Amino acid sequence: MVIIMKPEASAQNIKGIVEVIHNAGLTAKVTEGVQQQIVAVIGDKSRVATVAFDAMPGVDHTVAISKSYKLASRESHPRDSVINVDGIEIGGGTFTVMAGPCAVESREQLLTAAEIAKKGGAQFLRGGAYKPRTSPYSFQGLEEEGLKYLAEAKEKTGLRIVTEVTEVEAVETVAHYADLLQIGARNMQNFRLLKEVGRTNKPVMLKRGLAATIDEWLNAAEYILSEGNENVILCERGIRSYETYTRNTLDLSAVAAVKHLSHLPIIVDPSHGTGKWRLVKPMALAAVAAGADGLIMEMHPNPAKALSDGAQSLTPEHYYDLMTDVLKLKDFMRDEHMESIDLED
Amino acid sequence: MVIIMKPEASAQNIKGIVEVIHNAGLTAKVTEGVQQQIVAVIGDKSRVATVAFDAMPGVDHTVAISKSYKLASRESHPRDSVINVDGIEIGGGTFTVMAGPCAVESREQLLTAAEIAKKGGAQFLRGGAYKPRTSPYSFQGLEEEGLKYLAEAKEKTGLRIVTEVTEVEAVETVAHYADLLQIGARNMQNFRLLKEVGRTNKPVMLKRGLAATIDEWLNAAEYILSEGNENVILCERGIRSYETYTRNTLDLSAVAAVKHLSHLPIIVDPSHGTGKWRLVKPMALAAVAAGADGLIMEMHPNPAKALSDGAQSLTPEHYYDLMTDVLKLKDFMRDEHMESIDLED
Amino acid sequence: MVIIMKPEASAQNIKGIVEVIHNAGLTAKVTEGVQQQIVAVIGDKSRVATVAFDAMPGVDHTVAISKSYKLASRESHPRDSVINVDGIEIGGGTFTVMAGPCAVESREQLLTAAEIAKKGGAQFLRGGAYKPRTSPYSFQGLEEEGLKYLAEAKEKTGLRIVTEVTEVEAVETVAHYADLLQIGARNMQNFRLLKEVGRTNKPVMLKRGLAATIDEWLNAAEYILSEGNENVILCERGIRSYETYTRNTLDLSAVAAVKHLSHLPIIVDPSHGTGKWRLVKPMALAAVAAGADGLIMEMHPNPAKALSDGAQSLTPEHYYDLMTDVLKLKDFMRDEHMESIDLED
Amino acid sequence: MVIIMKPEASAQNIKGIVEVIHNAGLTAKVTEGVQQQIVAVIGDKSRVATVAFDAMPGVDHTVAISKSYKLASRESHPRDSVINVDGIEIGGGTFTVMAGPCAVESREQLLTAAEIAKKGGAQFLRGGAYKPRTSPYSFQGLEEEGLKYLAEAKEKTGLRIVTEVTEVEAVETVAHYADLLQIGARNMQNFRLLKEVGRTNKPVMLKRGLAATIDEWLNAAEYILSEGNENVILCERGIRSYETYTRNTLDLSAVAAVKHLSHLPIIVDPSHGTGKWRLVKPMALAAVAAGADGLIMEMHPNPAKALSDGAQSLTPEHYYDLMTDVLKLKDFMRDEHMESIDLED
């Protein structure tokens, strides 16, 4: 941490700062500038975290130097993590597609969707049984009944199951049926829930919060990792910006940034990321090119009858077409050793 | 809901739309424009919510007309709600101040803070026992021990207690000690938690999410109200924008907007809203003038030693000075019948 | 400037950085941390500005320490600036109201508006003769004809004139008729225009850009000041956020922040800041309480017939009502010495 | 346009609205809903634009139905526009790369950069002679001297020249030397400048504003088109969001959205879009996959010595590596007929 003093800070002010640092068992180094002085704090960051230098007399502001997440950082784990989800490896060069309806609506809808997902080449079936909805009057999901349909679909197709868990009490139940637990954007900083899934040994897919910085997202991953669960996959699903044409602004630069800052795999959700089915294919291809480890997409046997998010769901035809090109593109990039990000510089 | 058709939509497309509307038991009215047609959907919105018109052929986009929240709306309850929190009335022209440290750190710190809060004129003591923190390595709060100190402070000073509850399992415990349950910004769409506090009869203060629209916020309140708990107070605490000088951007226009759209009281948090103690007083005064029903502020006996958020905490001296002016201003506005928002237009 | 090295940076990397600093005639101070080293650069910032340390091997990132604006800073000019606009002083404790229609539409409309503005207590008449509009097909203003009506209104009422100048070629003409040149939000970083008005001796009101940080705004003011024109007034008019209920998000904390960082007066525009006439009064009162030096508001003799921005224009009745309370509030705050921001901390 | 009435609107209110619509020579259609009435306005939108329905009694809000831009819309011009820039065609399936330094710094720097750009496969040389800079004390560009170096570089390498024009007075001069006039993000709504370049017959590349919606961007293009210049190319260069890790948030979904809404070609700038050279290659590949018509990138013979934006400039080595993969990827997509956006749905 570096403490920037005001131009008018007194020697007394500096002395006070240095004393506090020493009392915390840390080292202070003062550098005199032309306009103002700066004090560098050397030592274990966690001790410094409990001192509010910003509130001390003579201080203009402070600047954090080192990152607060450790286990999620590339420094702590230089090679890509590969997460094994019931036999399917995610990360380290593989490419995984998860497809299915936004919500599990009925046994028939789900089994049909599963057949289509499978036929198109996905390895995972997605589908929400617990639905976080803006309004309490919107469809809230089939809950355990929905999970059972998902399990049945797995049995029929062999597809792995990814589904959202929205509350601590449901973690055990969802973990019983699902292969991959999804933490949704609205729960990215539901720290209690993060800790709970961190205590299971189930792989977790952590979606980025609507207004979360990359730093906050990796800190949220740290909550899961620090509980002992190393099987964390990130998912970029668009962030909230001022643009209203798209539902969210898909931040594909986060894919490359995460690859640089962290060893965790990262999946892209172009359905929520755009909110418009017409933009899903170009963004899916772009995600492949940006180096994503996979995709999660909404596909519905009949989008116009979907109970939620129909506007962003692909029809089966659009899904097949997209998959053909996505897989071709991924093969091409692999064959050409077209690593989009160079970790050695 | 109004469905905007594309200029090139066919008569067949319109027919399809109208059929779906009729099948849902609703009425469709088609209006022919110069460039394109529009279809108005007449009837109970919740039925329409399950149909994804956006995904139907020929549709350009849809526009929602009526609000999805009902109990929270001014239409459903034209007069201001007044929430009674252990004898203190919030809303309907009263003015309530809540002050105290960000986190309960120790018995001594809290009791000292309570004395100061009381002396300055606050009616509530704030202080977090469960702290949601970006990093798992930051101070996470004293939990039940902290709640006990809060209860002791209430006994000593008579101040009511407002404190955050971050998880379903803790609702009962927190409700045992606190007078007002705070739902923090990061949990504004933790729907499971909203339902849980909705099932208690404790008053709830619902902070606006970091990136929540006013509409989403009132829908979150609707989750609590629809479970039967009518004692909901809103709290504007700043939203996330691109500006980095302040920690958040305090949206005071939300105070007037909420007064227009809803009957629920609204409190302002200028401490989180700005992140800088120096901006707390001007924003506190501005909140009074904008028509807020109260303030919640961070004050610490010694901000430089605070375990969290010291930079935005007032010293006791700044707090006393602020309170003198805030209360004087509120009295002035009340004496002058200076209603900032006119509900009768 | 502080340069943060990567944890894996080599001694060679550090040597390279230090050399570049020395070659620029500056001093380097290296501080060794636990995880990484930092290099402080001591000396004239402008020399450092031409070196891209971020692009050098071993560098993680750099952090700016001192501000890039000088003349606009409070440090360079500790007392409030008072800008004299044709005999009316803005800043330093005065309070100035500017009111009138968004656009000058006709001689009759403007003269009627001027009478109303005057009667309500405003000192300035506002009205756009050159209108920057999103669409080329919207009403673009009466140009010089509009300026003549403004001049006539001044003659009739004594009100000073504030009007926008949108292009370099029009600066001379607008300066001929107006007392205060307005630079609109969309032109805040039209640096050529800033320099041009900087070369006149006319007072300038610089509106904050839609997505401008406070730092960028003060740098834009610096463009005008550095050309020799000291008569700069700032105007907060709302920033673009994700919220759609309001047209913009009025950032009143910017008022207090600007007072702290700069000596320039700051005016608030609650009309553009909210986009809804109903929110104008509460935000006007809040602006007074936050310490603004004045207000600029849209008022139209008949808002429903306004050629632009009718939705945010006050009717004469709402305007009179607002003015009564605003002026009463300002008097109260002045009498009570209620300085919202304390410059001596 | 659709006018949404308040639930409590009176028959008199509706009558007033309808009258105004009729007086404007338009048709009104009233639809009675369960909660509220809506009034559709049928006819030429431009007449309606001058009536402020939002300000009329009984009106809740209004919703625009049709777009305000016409010439820029896909409807008006169903096939892709192909812009011929001194013999090089942009749009309609071609792929164009523009590379070079942020600023023209010296003859030697520019000629070296031009050789590298050419060798890597770019068709255009970029380089700013007029630099819009946040601070007036930053390097402002070599102006006409810089333009001459650009012209010389063209002579030597055959590369076409793209360079920014920031002011009306310089349009003629810049147009004399450059093949493609760039309008920068900060000038996207400098309408006077847009009109001026609209009156030349030079191709124009219009960068998206920092906080511009896609709709505003296409309206800005309309300003140029409506003056008679059909040679407009759009450039996505990142938008301002709350994320601070990247300089901007590159909105690649805008590429697909623009392809859907407009016939104009769109180029992507991953350098400004990310602000970090390390993220340029993945975003360049992603832009190709998303369907962009080309790229514009910053490359500097020696980024660490760049006078501006060194942190986001590629070294020659990184540039060659990027170009190899970008061109390979583009060829692959073309060979596979991998249209990312399907215009026939």
Coordinates of C-alpha atoms in Angstrom, one line a residue, chain A:
Chain A
M1 CA 0.0 0.0 0.0
V2 CA 1.2 3.5 -0.8
I3 CA -0.1 6.5 1.2
I4 CA -0.2 9.8 -0.7
M5 CA 0.2 12.7 1.6
K6 CA -1.3 16.1 0.9
P7 CA 1.0 18.9 -0.3
E8 CA 0.4 20.7 3.0
A9 CA 1.0 17.7 5.3
S10 CA 3.2 18.4 8.2
A11 CA 6.2 16.5 9.6
Q12 CA 3.9 15.7 12.5
N13 CA 1.4 14.1 10.2
I14 CA 4.1 11.9 8.6
K15 CA 5.3 10.9 12.1
G16 CA 1.8 9.9 13.1
I17 CA 1.5 7.7 10.0
V18 CA 4.8 6.1 10.5
E19 CA 4.0 5.3 14.1
V20 CA 0.8 3.6 13.2
I21 CA 2.6 1.5 10.7
H22 CA 5.3 0.5 13.1
N23 CA 2.7 -0.3 15.8
A24 CA 1.2 -2.7 13.4
G25 CA 4.5 -4.5 13.1
L26 CA 5.1 -3.2 9.6
T27 CA 7.8 -1.1 7.9
A28 CA 7.3 2.4 6.5
K29 CA 9.4 4.0 3.8
V30 CA 8.9 7.7 3.2
T31 CA 9.7 9.2 -0.2
E32 CA 9.9 13.0 -0.6
G33 CA 8.4 14.3 -3.9
V34 CA 8.5 17.7 -5.4
Q35 CA 4.9 18.5 -4.4
Q36 CA 4.1 15.9 -1.8
Q37 CA 5.4 13.0 0.2
I38 CA 4.4 9.3 -0.1
V39 CA 4.7 6.6 2.4
A40 CA 5.1 3.0 1.3
V41 CA 3.9 0.3 3.7
I42 CA 5.9 -2.9 3.6
G43 CA 4.6 -6.1 5.1
D44 CA 1.6 -8.4 5.4
K45 CA -1.3 -6.6 3.8
S46 CA -4.0 -8.1 6.1
R47 CA -2.6 -6.2 9.1
V48 CA -2.7 -3.0 7.1
A49 CA -6.3 -3.6 6.1
T50 CA -7.4 -2.7 9.6
V51 CA -5.9 0.7 9.6
A52 CA -7.9 3.6 8.0
F53 CA -5.0 5.7 6.7
D54 CA -7.4 7.6 4.5
A55 CA -8.9 9.1 7.7
M56 CA -5.6 10.2 9.2
P57 CA -4.6 13.9 9.2
G58 CA -2.4 15.0 6.3
V59 CA -3.4 12.0 4.1
D60 CA -4.7 12.7 0.6
H61 CA -5.5 9.1 -0.4
T62 CA -4.1 5.6 -0.4
V63 CA -3.4 3.2 -3.3
A64 CA -3.5 -0.6 -3.0
I65 CA -0.5 -2.3 -4.6
S66 CA -1.0 -6.0 -4.3
K67 CA -4.1 -8.0 -5.0
S68 CA -6.3 -9.2 -2.1
Y69 CA -7.0 -12.6 -3.7
K70 CA -4.3 -15.2 -3.5
L71 CA -5.6 -18.7 -4.4
A72 CA -7.4 -17.4 -7.4
S73 CA -4.3 -15.6 -8.7
R74 CA -2.1 -16.8 -11.6
E75 CA 1.0 -16.1 -9.4
S76 CA -0.1 -18.8 -6.9
H77 CA -0.8 -21.3 -9.6
P78 CA 1.0 -20.5 -12.9
R79 CA -0.6 -23.3 -15.0
D80 CA -4.2 -23.4 -16.1
S81 CA -6.5 -25.2 -13.7
V82 CA -8.4 -28.1 -15.2
I83 CA -11.7 -28.8 -13.5
N84 CA -13.0 -32.3 -13.8
V85 CA -16.8 -32.4 -13.8
D86 CA -18.0 -36.0 -13.7
G87 CA -15.3 -37.0 -16.2
I88 CA -15.5 -33.9 -18.4
E89 CA -12.4 -31.7 -18.2
I90 CA -12.9 -27.9 -18.3
G91 CA -9.9 -25.6 -18.8
G92 CA -6.4 -26.1 -20.1
G93 CA -7.3 -26.1 -23.8
T94 CA -10.6 -28.0 -23.8
F95 CA -13.9 -26.5 -25.0
T96 CA -17.2 -27.2 -23.3
V97 CA -20.7 -26.3 -24.4
M98 CA -23.6 -26.1 -22.1
A99 CA -27.0 -25.6 -23.6
G100 CA -30.7 -25.8 -22.6
P101 CA -33.7 -23.7 -21.6
C102 CA -33.5 -20.8 -19.2
A103 CA -35.9 -22.6 -16.8
V104 CA -37.1 -26.2 -16.5
E105 CA -40.7 -25.8 -17.3
S106 CA -42.0 -29.4 -17.7
R107 CA -40.6 -32.9 -18.1
E108 CA -41.5 -32.9 -21.8
Q109 CA -39.9 -29.6 -22.5
L110 CA -36.7 -30.5 -20.7
L111 CA -36.3 -34.0 -22.3
T112 CA -36.9 -32.5 -25.7
A113 CA -34.4 -29.7 -25.1
A114 CA -31.9 -32.3 -23.8
E115 CA -32.2 -34.3 -27.0
I116 CA -31.6 -31.2 -29.1
A117 CA -28.6 -30.1 -26.9
K118 CA -27.0 -33.5 -27.2
K119 CA -27.6 -33.7 -31.0
G120 CA -26.0 -30.3 -31.5
G121 CA -22.9 -31.3 -29.6
A122 CA -23.2 -29.9 -26.1
Q123 CA -21.7 -31.8 -23.2
F124 CA -23.9 -30.2 -20.5
L125 CA -27.6 -29.5 -20.2
R126 CA -28.5 -26.3 -18.5
G127 CA -31.9 -25.4 -17.0
G128 CA -33.0 -23.5 -13.9
A129 CA -35.0 -25.2 -11.2
Y130 CA -34.6 -22.3 -8.8
K131 CA -35.2 -19.1 -10.7
P132 CA -34.2 -15.7 -9.2
R133 CA -36.7 -13.3 -10.8
T134 CA -37.0 -9.5 -10.5
S135 CA -40.7 -9.7 -9.6
P136 CA -42.1 -12.1 -7.0
Y137 CA -45.0 -12.7 -9.4
S138 CA -42.9 -14.2 -12.2
F139 CA -42.4 -17.9 -12.6
Q140 CA -40.1 -19.0 -9.8
G141 CA -39.1 -22.5 -11.0
L142 CA -40.1 -26.1 -10.3
E143 CA -37.5 -26.5 -7.6
E144 CA -36.8 -30.2 -6.7
E145 CA -39.2 -31.5 -9.3
G146 CA -37.2 -29.6 -11.9
L147 CA -34.0 -31.2 -10.5
K148 CA -35.5 -34.6 -11.0
Y149 CA -36.2 -33.9 -14.6
L150 CA -32.7 -32.8 -15.1
A151 CA -31.4 -36.0 -13.5
E152 CA -33.7 -38.0 -15.8
A153 CA -32.4 -36.1 -18.8
K154 CA -28.8 -36.9 -17.8
E155 CA -29.7 -40.6 -17.6
K156 CA -31.3 -40.5 -21.0
T157 CA -28.6 -38.5 -22.8
G158 CA -25.4 -38.7 -20.8
L159 CA -25.3 -34.9 -20.7
R160 CA -23.8 -33.5 -17.5
I161 CA -26.1 -31.1 -15.6
V162 CA -25.4 -27.5 -14.6
T163 CA -28.1 -25.7 -12.6
E164 CA -28.3 -22.7 -10.3
V165 CA -28.4 -22.9 -6.6
T166 CA -29.8 -19.7 -5.0
E167 CA -29.9 -20.5 -1.3
V168 CA -27.8 -22.2 1.3
E169 CA -30.6 -24.6 2.3
A170 CA -30.8 -25.9 -1.2
V171 CA -27.1 -26.6 -1.7
E172 CA -27.3 -30.2 -0.6
T173 CA -30.3 -31.0 -2.7
V174 CA -29.0 -29.3 -5.8
A175 CA -25.6 -30.9 -5.3
H176 CA -27.3 -34.3 -5.2
Y177 CA -28.8 -33.9 -8.7
A178 CA -26.3 -31.6 -10.5
D179 CA -22.8 -32.0 -11.7
L180 CA -21.9 -28.4 -11.7
L181 CA -23.4 -25.8 -9.3
Q182 CA -24.1 -22.4 -10.8
I183 CA -23.9 -19.3 -8.6
G184 CA -25.9 -16.6 -10.5
A185 CA -24.9 -13.0 -11.1
R186 CA -27.2 -11.7 -8.4
N187 CA -25.6 -14.0 -5.8
M188 CA -21.9 -13.3 -6.7
Q189 CA -21.4 -11.5 -3.4
N190 CA -23.8 -13.7 -1.4
F191 CA -20.8 -14.6 0.7
R192 CA -22.7 -17.0 2.9
L193 CA -23.7 -19.0 -0.2
L194 CA -20.2 -18.9 -1.6
K195 CA -18.8 -20.4 1.6
E196 CA -21.4 -23.1 1.6
V197 CA -20.6 -24.3 -1.9
G198 CA -17.0 -23.9 -1.0
R199 CA -17.5 -26.6 1.6
T200 CA -18.9 -29.1 -0.8
N201 CA -16.6 -30.9 -3.2
K202 CA -18.9 -30.1 -6.2
P203 CA -17.5 -28.0 -9.0
V204 CA -18.9 -24.5 -9.0
M205 CA -19.5 -22.1 -11.9
L206 CA -19.4 -18.5 -10.6
K207 CA -21.1 -16.0 -12.8
R208 CA -19.9 -12.4 -12.7
G209 CA -22.1 -10.0 -10.9
L210 CA -24.1 -7.4 -12.9
A211 CA -21.8 -4.6 -11.7
A212 CA -18.8 -6.5 -10.4
T213 CA -15.3 -5.6 -11.3
I214 CA -12.9 -8.3 -12.3
D215 CA -11.1 -7.8 -9.0
E216 CA -14.3 -8.3 -7.0
W217 CA -15.2 -11.4 -9.1
L218 CA -11.8 -13.0 -8.4
N219 CA -12.3 -12.2 -4.7
A220 CA -15.7 -13.9 -4.8
A221 CA -13.9 -16.9 -6.3
E222 CA -11.5 -16.7 -3.4
Y223 CA -14.3 -17.2 -1.0
I224 CA -15.0 -20.6 -2.5
L225 CA -11.4 -21.6 -2.9
S226 CA -10.5 -20.6 0.6
E227 CA -13.1 -23.0 2.0
G228 CA -11.2 -25.8 0.3
N229 CA -13.1 -26.3 -3.0
E230 CA -10.6 -25.9 -5.8
N231 CA -13.1 -26.6 -8.5
V232 CA -14.2 -23.1 -9.6
I233 CA -15.1 -22.1 -13.1
L234 CA -15.8 -18.4 -13.9
C235 CA -18.6 -17.3 -16.2
E236 CA -18.7 -13.9 -18.0
R237 CA -22.4 -13.1 -18.6
G238 CA -22.4 -9.4 -19.4
I239 CA -22.2 -6.3 -17.2
R240 CA -24.6 -3.5 -16.7
S241 CA -23.8 -0.4 -18.7
Y242 CA -25.8 2.6 -19.9
E243 CA -26.6 0.9 -23.3
T244 CA -30.2 -0.3 -23.5
Y245 CA -30.2 -2.0 -26.9
T246 CA -28.6 -5.1 -25.4
R247 CA -29.8 -6.5 -22.0
N248 CA -26.2 -6.4 -20.7
T249 CA -22.8 -5.5 -22.2
L250 CA -20.8 -8.7 -22.8
D251 CA -17.3 -7.9 -21.7
L252 CA -15.2 -10.3 -23.7
S253 CA -12.0 -8.5 -22.7
A254 CA -12.7 -10.1 -19.3
V255 CA -11.9 -13.4 -20.8
A256 CA -8.4 -12.4 -21.7
A257 CA -8.0 -10.4 -18.5
V258 CA -9.0 -13.4 -16.4
K259 CA -6.6 -15.7 -18.3
H260 CA -3.8 -13.3 -17.4
L261 CA -4.8 -12.7 -13.7
S262 CA -6.0 -16.2 -12.8
H263 CA -5.6 -19.9 -13.6
L264 CA -9.3 -20.6 -13.4
P265 CA -11.3 -21.6 -16.5
I266 CA -13.7 -19.1 -17.9
I267 CA -17.0 -19.8 -19.8
V268 CA -19.0 -17.2 -21.7
D269 CA -22.8 -16.7 -21.7
P270 CA -23.8 -14.9 -24.8
S271 CA -27.5 -15.3 -24.1
H272 CA -27.7 -13.2 -21.0
G273 CA -24.7 -11.2 -22.3
T274 CA -26.8 -9.8 -25.1
G275 CA -30.5 -10.6 -24.3
K276 CA -31.2 -11.0 -28.0
W277 CA -31.0 -14.4 -29.7
R278 CA -29.8 -12.7 -32.9
L279 CA -26.6 -11.6 -31.3
V280 CA -25.9 -14.9 -29.7
K281 CA -24.1 -16.5 -32.6
P282 CA -21.7 -13.7 -33.3
M283 CA -20.9 -13.3 -29.6
A284 CA -20.4 -17.1 -29.3
L285 CA -17.9 -17.1 -32.2
A286 CA -16.2 -14.0 -30.7
A287 CA -15.9 -15.8 -27.3
V288 CA -14.2 -18.7 -28.9
A289 CA -11.7 -16.4 -30.6
A290 CA -11.1 -14.5 -27.4
G291 CA -10.0 -17.7 -25.8
A292 CA -13.0 -18.8 -23.7
D293 CA -13.0 -22.3 -22.3
G294 CA -16.6 -22.9 -23.3
L295 CA -20.0 -21.5 -23.7
I296 CA -23.3 -21.6 -21.9
M297 CA -26.4 -20.7 -24.0
E298 CA -30.1 -20.7 -23.8
M299 CA -31.9 -22.9 -26.3
H300 CA -35.6 -23.7 -26.2
P301 CA -37.6 -26.2 -28.3
N302 CA -40.1 -23.3 -28.8
P303 CA -38.7 -19.9 -27.6
A304 CA -42.0 -18.1 -28.1
K305 CA -43.6 -20.3 -25.5
A306 CA -40.7 -20.0 -23.0
L307 CA -41.7 -19.1 -19.4
S308 CA -38.7 -16.9 -19.2
D309 CA -36.1 -15.2 -21.4
G310 CA -37.6 -16.3 -24.7
A311 CA -36.2 -13.3 -26.4
Q312 CA -32.7 -14.5 -25.9
S313 CA -33.2 -18.3 -26.5
L314 CA -32.1 -19.9 -29.7
T315 CA -34.5 -22.1 -31.7
P316 CA -33.2 -25.6 -32.3
E317 CA -32.3 -24.6 -35.9
H318 CA -30.3 -21.6 -34.8
Y319 CA -28.6 -23.7 -32.2
Y320 CA -27.5 -26.4 -34.7
D321 CA -26.2 -23.8 -37.1
L322 CA -24.3 -22.0 -34.3
M323 CA -22.8 -25.3 -33.0
T324 CA -21.5 -26.3 -36.4
D325 CA -19.6 -23.0 -36.8
V326 CA -18.5 -22.8 -33.2
L327 CA -16.9 -26.2 -33.1
K328 CA -15.3 -25.7 -36.5
L329 CA -13.8 -22.5 -35.3
K330 CA -12.5 -24.0 -32.1
D331 CA -10.9 -26.8 -34.1
F332 CA -9.3 -24.4 -36.4
M333 CA -7.9 -22.3 -33.6
R334 CA -6.6 -25.5 -31.9
D335 CA -5.0 -26.8 -35.0
E336 CA -3.3 -23.5 -35.7
H337 CA -2.1 -23.2 -32.1
M338 CA -3.8 -19.8 -32.1
E339 CA -3.4 -19.0 -28.4
S340 CA -5.1 -15.7 -28.0
I341 CA -3.2 -14.7 -25.0
D342 CA 0.5 -15.2 -24.5
L343 CA 1.3 -15.9 -20.9
E344 CA 5.0 -15.5 -21.3
D345 CA 6.0 -11.9 -21.8

